[in-house]
PDB file of C-alpha atoms in Angstrom:
ATOM      1  CA  MET D   1     -10.482   7.478  13.876  1.00 53.00           C
ATOM      2  CA  ARG D   2     -11.246  11.491  14.164  1.00 54.00           C
ATOM      3  CA  VAL D   3     -12.714  13.003  16.418  1.00 52.00           C
ATOM      4  CA  ARG D   4     -14.765  15.833  16.219  1.00 53.00           C
ATOM      5  CA  ARG D   5     -15.135  18.857  18.473  1.00 51.00           C
ATOM      6  CA  SER D   6     -17.857  21.156  18.494  1.00 47.00           C
ATOM      7  CA  VAL D   7     -17.781  24.543  20.319  1.00 45.00           C
ATOM      8  CA  VAL D   8     -21.184  25.321  22.096  1.00 47.00           C
ATOM      9  CA  CYS D   9     -21.820  29.285  22.239  1.00 44.00           C
ATOM     10  CA  ARG D  10     -24.134  30.163  25.605  1.00 49.00           C
ATOM     11  CA  SER D  11     -25.874  32.798  25.173  1.00 47.00           C
ATOM     12  CA  GLY D  12     -24.192  36.016  26.314  1.00 47.00           C
ATOM     13  CA  THR D  13     -20.968  34.142  25.939  1.00 50.00           C
ATOM     14  CA  MET D  14     -18.372  35.403  23.134  1.00 49.00           C
ATOM     15  CA  SER D  15     -16.595  32.458  21.418  1.00 58.00           C
ATOM     16  CA  GLY D  16     -12.802  33.198  21.133  1.00 57.00           C
ATOM     17  CA  ARG D  17     -12.739  34.265  17.597  1.00 62.00           C
ATOM     18  CA  ALA D  18     -15.410  36.792  17.580  1.00 53.00           C
ATOM     19  CA  LEU D  19     -13.912  38.099  20.802  1.00 51.00           C
ATOM     20  CA  ALA D  20     -10.598  38.389  18.800  1.00 50.00           C
ATOM     21  CA  VAL D  21     -12.292  40.002  16.269  1.00 49.00           C
ATOM     22  CA  ALA D  22     -13.433  42.550  18.340  1.00 53.00           C
ATOM     23  CA  ALA D  23     -10.144  43.277  20.362  1.00 52.00           C
ATOM     24  CA  LEU D  24      -8.592  43.837  16.767  1.00 51.00           C
ATOM     25  CA  THR D  25     -11.260  46.247  15.772  1.00 51.00           C
ATOM     26  CA  ALA D  26     -10.819  48.306  18.769  1.00 50.00           C
ATOM     27  CA  THR D  27      -7.336  48.467  18.252  1.00 49.00           C
ATOM     28  CA  GLY D  28      -7.909  50.025  14.872  1.00 45.00           C
ATOM     29  CA  ALA D  29     -10.390  52.208  16.316  1.00 45.00           C
ATOM     30  CA  LEU D  30      -8.111  53.363  18.680  1.00 47.00           C
ATOM     31  CA  VAL D  31      -4.762  53.602  16.280  1.00 47.00           C
ATOM     32  CA  GLY D  32      -7.211  55.510  13.595  1.00 46.00           C
ATOM     33  CA  CYS D  33      -7.763  58.239  16.257  1.00 59.00           C
ATOM     34  CA  ALA D  34      -4.070  59.069  17.077  1.00 76.00           C
ATOM     35  CA  ASN D  35      -2.602  62.335  16.886  1.00 83.00           C
ATOM     36  CA  PRO D  36       0.920  62.444  16.178  1.00 90.00           C
ATOM     37  CA  ALA D  37       1.216  66.023  16.848  1.00 89.00           C
ATOM     38  CA  ALA D  38      -0.324  65.665  20.246  1.00 90.00           C
ATOM     39  CA  ASP D  39       2.349  62.522  20.985  1.00 92.00           C
ATOM     40  CA  GLU D  40       5.017  65.065  20.473  1.00 93.00           C
ATOM     41  CA  ALA D  41       3.375  68.250  22.357  1.00 93.00           C
ATOM     42  CA  LEU D  42       3.460  65.815  25.252  1.00 93.00           C
ATOM     43  CA  VAL D  43       7.189  64.760  25.050  1.00 93.00           C
ATOM     44  CA  ALA D  44       7.926  68.630  24.328  1.00 94.00           C
ATOM     45  CA  GLN D  45       6.737  69.414  28.114  1.00 95.00           C
ATOM     46  CA  THR D  46      10.079  67.375  29.122  1.00 94.00           C
ATOM     47  CA  ALA D  47      12.272  67.651  26.033  1.00 94.00           C
ATOM     48  CA  LEU D  48      12.126  71.735  26.499  1.00 95.00           C
ATOM     49  CA  VAL D  49      13.213  71.879  30.256  1.00 95.00           C
ATOM     50  CA  GLY D  50      16.504  73.323  30.697  1.00 95.00           C
ATOM     51  CA  MET D  51      16.300  74.912  27.114  1.00 95.00           C
ATOM     52  CA  PRO D  52      17.750  78.449  27.805  1.00 96.00           C
ATOM     53  CA  LYS D  53      16.095  81.899  27.537  1.00 96.00           C
ATOM     54  CA  GLU D  54      17.737  83.168  24.440  1.00 96.00           C
ATOM     55  CA  THR D  55      17.038  79.412  22.442  1.00 96.00           C
ATOM     56  CA  LEU D  56      13.489  79.830  23.426  1.00 96.00           C
ATOM     57  CA  LEU D  57      13.064  82.815  21.893  1.00 96.00           C
ATOM     58  CA  SER D  58      14.620  82.044  19.169  1.00 96.00           C
ATOM     59  CA  CYS D  59      12.415  79.295  18.037  1.00 96.00           C
ATOM     60  CA  ALA D  60       8.901  80.073  19.505  1.00 95.00           C
ATOM     61  CA  GLY D  61       9.263  84.159  19.294  1.00 95.00           C
ATOM     62  CA  VAL D  62       8.210  86.885  21.088  1.00 95.00           C
ATOM     63  CA  PRO D  63       5.612  85.839  24.117  1.00 96.00           C
ATOM     64  CA  GLU D  64       2.395  87.134  23.887  1.00 96.00           C
ATOM     65  CA  ARG D  65       2.363  87.800  27.393  1.00 96.00           C
ATOM     66  CA  GLN D  66       5.322  87.538  29.940  1.00 95.00           C
ATOM     67  CA  ALA D  67       5.565  88.450  33.880  1.00 96.00           C
ATOM     68  CA  SER D  68       8.677  87.958  36.300  1.00 95.00           C
ATOM     69  CA  VAL D  69       8.282  87.517  39.977  1.00 94.00           C
ATOM     70  CA  GLY D  70      11.838  86.960  41.685  1.00 92.00           C
ATOM     71  CA  ASN D  71      14.108  84.688  39.755  1.00 92.00           C
ATOM     72  CA  ARG D  72      11.426  83.290  37.820  1.00 96.00           C
ATOM     73  CA  GLU D  73       9.461  84.507  34.814  1.00 97.00           C
ATOM     74  CA  PHE D  74       6.823  83.281  32.396  1.00 98.00           C
ATOM     75  CA  PHE D  75       5.786  83.628  28.795  1.00 98.00           C
ATOM     76  CA  THR D  76       2.780  82.737  27.437  1.00 97.00           C
ATOM     77  CA  TYR D  77       1.982  81.629  24.223  1.00 97.00           C
ATOM     78  CA  ARG D  78      -1.014  81.172  21.985  1.00 95.00           C
ATOM     79  CA  SER D  79      -1.841  79.295  19.103  1.00 92.00           C
ATOM     80  CA  SER D  80      -5.583  79.139  17.605  1.00 88.00           C
ATOM     81  CA  ARG D  81      -7.081  77.629  14.193  1.00 84.00           C
ATOM     82  CA  LEU D  82     -10.891  77.593  12.951  1.00 80.00           C
ATOM     83  CA  VAL D  83     -11.296  74.917  10.590  1.00 79.00           C
ATOM     84  CA  SER D  84     -14.820  74.866   8.409  1.00 81.00           C
ATOM     85  CA  TYR D  85     -15.971  72.471   5.868  1.00 76.00           C
ATOM     86  CA  PRO D  86     -19.513  71.687   4.421  1.00 78.00           C
ATOM     87  CA  SER D  87     -22.241  69.975   6.369  1.00 71.00           C
ATOM     88  CA  PRO D  88     -23.555  67.155   4.651  1.00 66.00           C
ATOM     89  CA  PRO D  89     -27.270  67.720   2.963  1.00 58.00           C
ATOM     90  CA  PRO D  90     -30.033  66.192   5.225  1.00 55.00           C
ATOM     91  CA  VAL D  91     -31.950  62.933   4.309  1.00 53.00           C
ATOM     92  CA  GLY D  92     -35.266  62.370   5.243  1.00 50.00           C
ATOM     93  CA  TYR D  93     -38.817  62.612   4.988  1.00 48.00           C
ATOM     94  CA  TYR D  94     -39.787  66.002   2.596  1.00 49.00           C
ATOM     95  CA  GLY D  95     -43.689  65.809   1.832  1.00 51.00           C
ATOM     96  CA  GLY D  96     -46.908  64.019   2.257  1.00 52.00           C
ATOM     97  CA  TRP D  97     -48.379  62.092  -0.095  1.00 54.00           C
ATOM     98  CA  ASP D  98     -50.629  64.467  -1.916  1.00 55.00           C
ATOM     99  CA  TRP D  99     -49.807  66.662  -5.058  1.00 56.00           C
ATOM    100  CA  PRO D 100     -46.957  67.816  -5.934  1.00 56.00           C
ATOM    101  CA  TYR D 101     -45.188  66.355  -2.832  1.00 53.00           C
ATOM    102  CA  TYR D 102     -45.169  62.388  -2.050  1.00 50.00           C
ATOM    103  CA  GLY D 103     -43.075  59.809  -0.633  1.00 51.00           C
ATOM    104  CA  TYR D 104     -39.822  59.351   0.761  1.00 51.00           C
ATOM    105  CA  GLY D 105     -36.241  60.863  -0.524  1.00 51.00           C
ATOM    106  CA  ALA D 106     -33.430  63.862  -0.166  1.00 51.00           C
ATOM    107  CA  GLY D 107     -34.523  66.858   2.081  1.00 50.00           C
ATOM    108  CA  TRP D 108     -34.548  69.907   0.935  1.00 52.00           C
ATOM    109  CA  PRO D 109     -31.613  71.247   0.357  1.00 50.00           C
ATOM    110  CA  SER D 110     -30.003  73.167   3.336  1.00 54.00           C
ATOM    111  CA  TYR D 111     -26.489  73.537   3.024  1.00 60.00           C
ATOM    112  CA  GLY D 112     -24.495  74.955   6.059  1.00 71.00           C
ATOM    113  CA  TYR D 113     -20.816  75.008   7.386  1.00 74.00           C
ATOM    114  CA  GLU D 114     -19.702  73.373  10.462  1.00 79.00           C
ATOM    115  CA  VAL D 115     -16.760  75.435  12.222  1.00 78.00           C
ATOM    116  CA  ASN D 116     -14.532  73.640  14.740  1.00 79.00           C
ATOM    117  CA  SER D 117     -12.118  75.564  16.772  1.00 81.00           C
ATOM    118  CA  PHE D 118      -9.008  74.729  18.116  1.00 84.00           C
ATOM    119  CA  ASP D 119      -6.529  76.713  20.261  1.00 90.00           C
ATOM    120  CA  CYS D 120      -3.808  76.451  23.006  1.00 92.00           C
ATOM    121  CA  GLU D 121      -2.305  78.358  25.596  1.00 94.00           C
ATOM    122  CA  ALA D 122       1.492  77.176  26.621  1.00 95.00           C
ATOM    123  CA  THR D 123       2.795  78.683  29.492  1.00 97.00           C
ATOM    124  CA  PHE D 124       6.650  78.119  30.004  1.00 98.00           C
ATOM    125  CA  SER D 125       7.993  78.735  33.392  1.00 97.00           C
ATOM    126  CA  LEU D 126      11.928  79.973  33.546  1.00 97.00           C
ATOM    127  CA  ARG D 127      14.160  79.784  36.467  1.00 97.00           C
ATOM    128  CA  ASN D 128      17.343  82.173  36.501  1.00 95.00           C
ATOM    129  CA  GLY D 129      16.825  82.342  32.459  1.00 95.00           C
ATOM    130  CA  VAL D 130      16.425  78.480  32.106  1.00 96.00           C
ATOM    131  CA  VAL D 131      12.692  76.401  30.929  1.00 97.00           C
ATOM    132  CA  GLU D 132      11.970  74.383  34.278  1.00 97.00           C
ATOM    133  CA  ARG D 133       7.878  74.011  33.075  1.00 97.00           C
ATOM    134  CA  VAL D 134       5.921  73.907  30.308  1.00 97.00           C
ATOM    135  CA  VAL D 135       1.800  73.943  31.142  1.00 96.00           C
ATOM    136  CA  TYR D 136      -1.038  73.703  28.214  1.00 94.00           C
ATOM    137  CA  GLY D 137      -4.327  75.125  28.848  1.00 90.00           C
ATOM    138  CA  GLY D 138      -7.212  76.269  26.544  1.00 80.00           C
ATOM    139  CA  ALA D 139     -10.700  75.796  26.205  1.00 76.00           C
ATOM    140  CA  THR D 140     -10.450  72.840  23.535  1.00 69.00           C
ATOM    141  CA  GLY D 141      -9.603  69.290  25.241  1.00 68.00           C
ATOM    142  CA  GLY D 142      -7.666  66.434  24.311  1.00 69.00           C
ATOM    143  CA  SER D 143      -5.478  65.753  21.583  1.00 71.00           C
ATOM    144  CA  ALA D 144      -7.163  68.377  19.995  1.00 76.00           C
ATOM    145  CA  ARG D 145      -5.701  70.936  22.004  1.00 81.00           C
ATOM    146  CA  LEU D 146      -2.857  69.446  22.141  1.00 88.00           C
ATOM    147  CA  GLY D 147      -2.422  68.941  18.634  1.00 88.00           C
ATOM    148  CA  GLN D 148      -2.920  72.270  18.420  1.00 90.00           C
ATOM    149  CA  CYS D 149      -0.067  73.118  21.475  1.00 92.00           C
ATOM    150  CA  TYR D 150       2.720  71.426  18.877  1.00 93.00           C
ATOM    151  CA  ALA D 151       1.987  74.440  16.440  1.00 93.00           C
ATOM    152  CA  ILE D 152       3.762  76.574  19.458  1.00 95.00           C
ATOM    153  CA  VAL D 153       6.667  74.177  20.128  1.00 95.00           C
ATOM    154  CA  GLN D 154       7.126  72.425  17.017  1.00 94.00           C
ATOM    155  CA  ASN D 155      10.313  74.724  15.965  1.00 94.00           C
ATOM    156  CA  CYS D 156      11.909  74.401  19.378  1.00 95.00           C
ATOM    157  CA  MET D 157      11.921  70.507  19.285  1.00 93.00           C
ATOM    158  CA  ALA D 158      13.820  70.561  16.231  1.00 91.00           C
ATOM    159  CA  LEU D 159      16.547  72.614  18.127  1.00 90.00           C
ATOM    160  CA  VAL D 160      16.547  69.508  20.848  1.00 87.00           C
ATOM    161  CA  PRO D 161      19.769  67.114  20.440  1.00 77.00           C
ATOM    162  CA  GLN D 162      18.092  63.889  21.550  1.00 64.00           C
ATOM    163  CA  ARG D 163      14.688  63.192  23.215  1.00 55.00           C
ATOM    164  CA  THR D 164      14.407  61.466  26.632  1.00 53.00           C
ATOM    165  CA  ILE D 165      10.635  60.627  25.887  1.00 56.00           C
ATOM    166  CA  LYS D 166       9.699  58.872  22.547  1.00 59.00           C
ATOM    167  CA  PRO D 167       6.032  59.030  21.616  1.00 59.00           C
ATOM    168  CA  SER D 168       3.773  55.946  21.809  1.00 59.00           C
ATOM    169  CA  PRO D 169       3.638  54.166  18.416  1.00 58.00           C
TER     170      PRO D 169
END
């Protein structure tokens, strides 16, 4: 004897399979947005603590600005880049129904460029010649800024013998 099970979906609820598909799609979207350079920049904020001033200057170079207060020093580095790429042509209504214009289709070719700016300012606080803290700032926000911050700390991260924090996969 066979027992049949039927699944009844009520309006406003999702079946288990649809919910699983939605969860996997959301997870895939988040993984697709991952920025490994941003992860490494976050790791650098703790991994570079304790680095001697001489090592910092050898891997990051001469700072753009520096200041001293008592036994503390502040080294500020800046990194920025512009990225441009052609914008897509418009698509839509391009005329009327009278001669010489008719119908719908691709719009008049008006090509341009989209320009994005990414910047980061990294300030290293040193006490008694040793890095105590790393702080990031800049006009760009989120992982775009952190990705640009990695350009500042990248050479120094190669000198860190063992990392205490691993970036999340």
